[in-house]
Amino acid sequence: MSVPDDPGTGDSDASGTDGVALAATDGAAPGASGAASPSLRRDLGLFEVVVYGVGLILGAGIYAILGAASGVAGESVPLAFLLAAVVASFTGLSYAELASRFPRGEGDYVYVREAFDSKRLAEFVAALRVFVGVVSAAAVAIAFAGYLTGFVSVSTAVAALALVLVASAVNYWGIDLSAKLNLVFTVAEIGGLAIVIWVGARTWGSVDVFAVPSGGLGVVEATFLVFFAYLGFGSIVNVAEETEDPTRTIPRAVVLAIVITTVLYVLVALSAVGLVDPAALGASGSPLALVAEAGGGAAVGSLVGAIALTSTANTVLILLVSTSRLTYGVSKSEYRSFPTAFSRIHPERQTPHLAIALVAALTVPFVLLDDLVVVAGVANAALLVVFVAVNGALVRLRYVRPEDTSGFTAPLTVGRVSVTAVLGVLTSVGLFVFYLDSLL
């Protein structure tokens, strides 16, 4: 059965296997004339997608949120990163299996719609995912501005807004340029982290990761904060339609990106609290530059500060790319969920230009909040709701379509139950409840 074209069909739709086949034809939906509109270009292999994911995750995490997390957890912040990685891994495995089943740029929307046969629920999840994307881009843009003020006197709001506009222009120009810039910037940001690891390695033995100045709740709060550091893996699926062999490439990229970034996170966190008092890190707008300066002198601190600028700028770019691709995908005429205008592809640039413009416009108000911790907390809370839906989608699909086992399958299965997906639901709900409680 195919997805119905009548927008007034109610909450439930009949998007079964053939509906997915329709959605998997690589091109955009046919136009009114019946001629196929331009399709996205498949320029990304496994290496590019892994770099894309690593670049997105690193910029949103260590460079942006380490200081605030260290101020809460003290020397136990490496433990918070490990706990957040475990939570992220449960959901990451669900994304990997679902992306293997449905290699579509609209990602979460398709997973939820296929699993629960509900257009309305899928639209809610897609809208929430777009919200997460724009809020996250704003949070990292604010972090970029914080590092920039270490070099020049500039309004953080103006600097963050300028970055969003420039990144949107690159996004419009094309995925090939975005991927090349991402490669360069990711190499630079890994280099910056390597410097921090190197100058702080001698202090690792002095770090007591079980010293919890605020008790267990402090570690949980820090885990919630640094969970922002892992948000990128969920956005990897949004470039499926610009990836070669996405059924195999996307799942592998999700798993590799989480593993690589977790190792880097823990080592950098050990160096950070080994070299600088956690309270000082919590008060700094450029925490990694402060760590590098403490371990290697002013010149090294300036170098890492400059690298932090490229890292956070890179993350904003990738967030805008992935969110605009999700908006583009859900706007296709076969879904009739978002306005179909946003599924239009520029005939020359072959990018979803109207979706790009929308995402940029939605990012601006959150940039103006100019508070990294508040904005990151909002992004985390919304993302956890999405993760509950995605993990729930895999649990249900294992029952309603058990024969669909081609491609990647998440490990730890009991009968038809994905244990990791169930744990993903429970841990995401737990962190979300903790966030709500912290607001009261």
Coordinates of C-alpha atoms in Angstrom, one line a residue, residues 102 110-118 392-394 396-397 400-401:
F102 CA 15.0 2.9 5.9
V110 CA 10.0 7.7 8.6
Y111 CA 11.0 5.4 11.5
V112 CA 8.1 6.6 13.7
R113 CA 5.5 6.6 10.8
E114 CA 6.5 3.1 9.7
A115 CA 6.4 1.7 13.2
F116 CA 3.3 3.3 14.6
D117 CA 1.3 3.8 11.4
S118 CA 0.6 7.4 12.6
G392 CA 10.1 2.7 20.7
A393 CA 9.8 2.6 16.9
L394 CA 12.5 -0.1 16.8
R396 CA 7.5 -2.1 17.7
L397 CA 9.0 -2.8 14.3
V400 CA 5.1 -6.0 13.5
R401 CA 7.7 -6.6 10.8

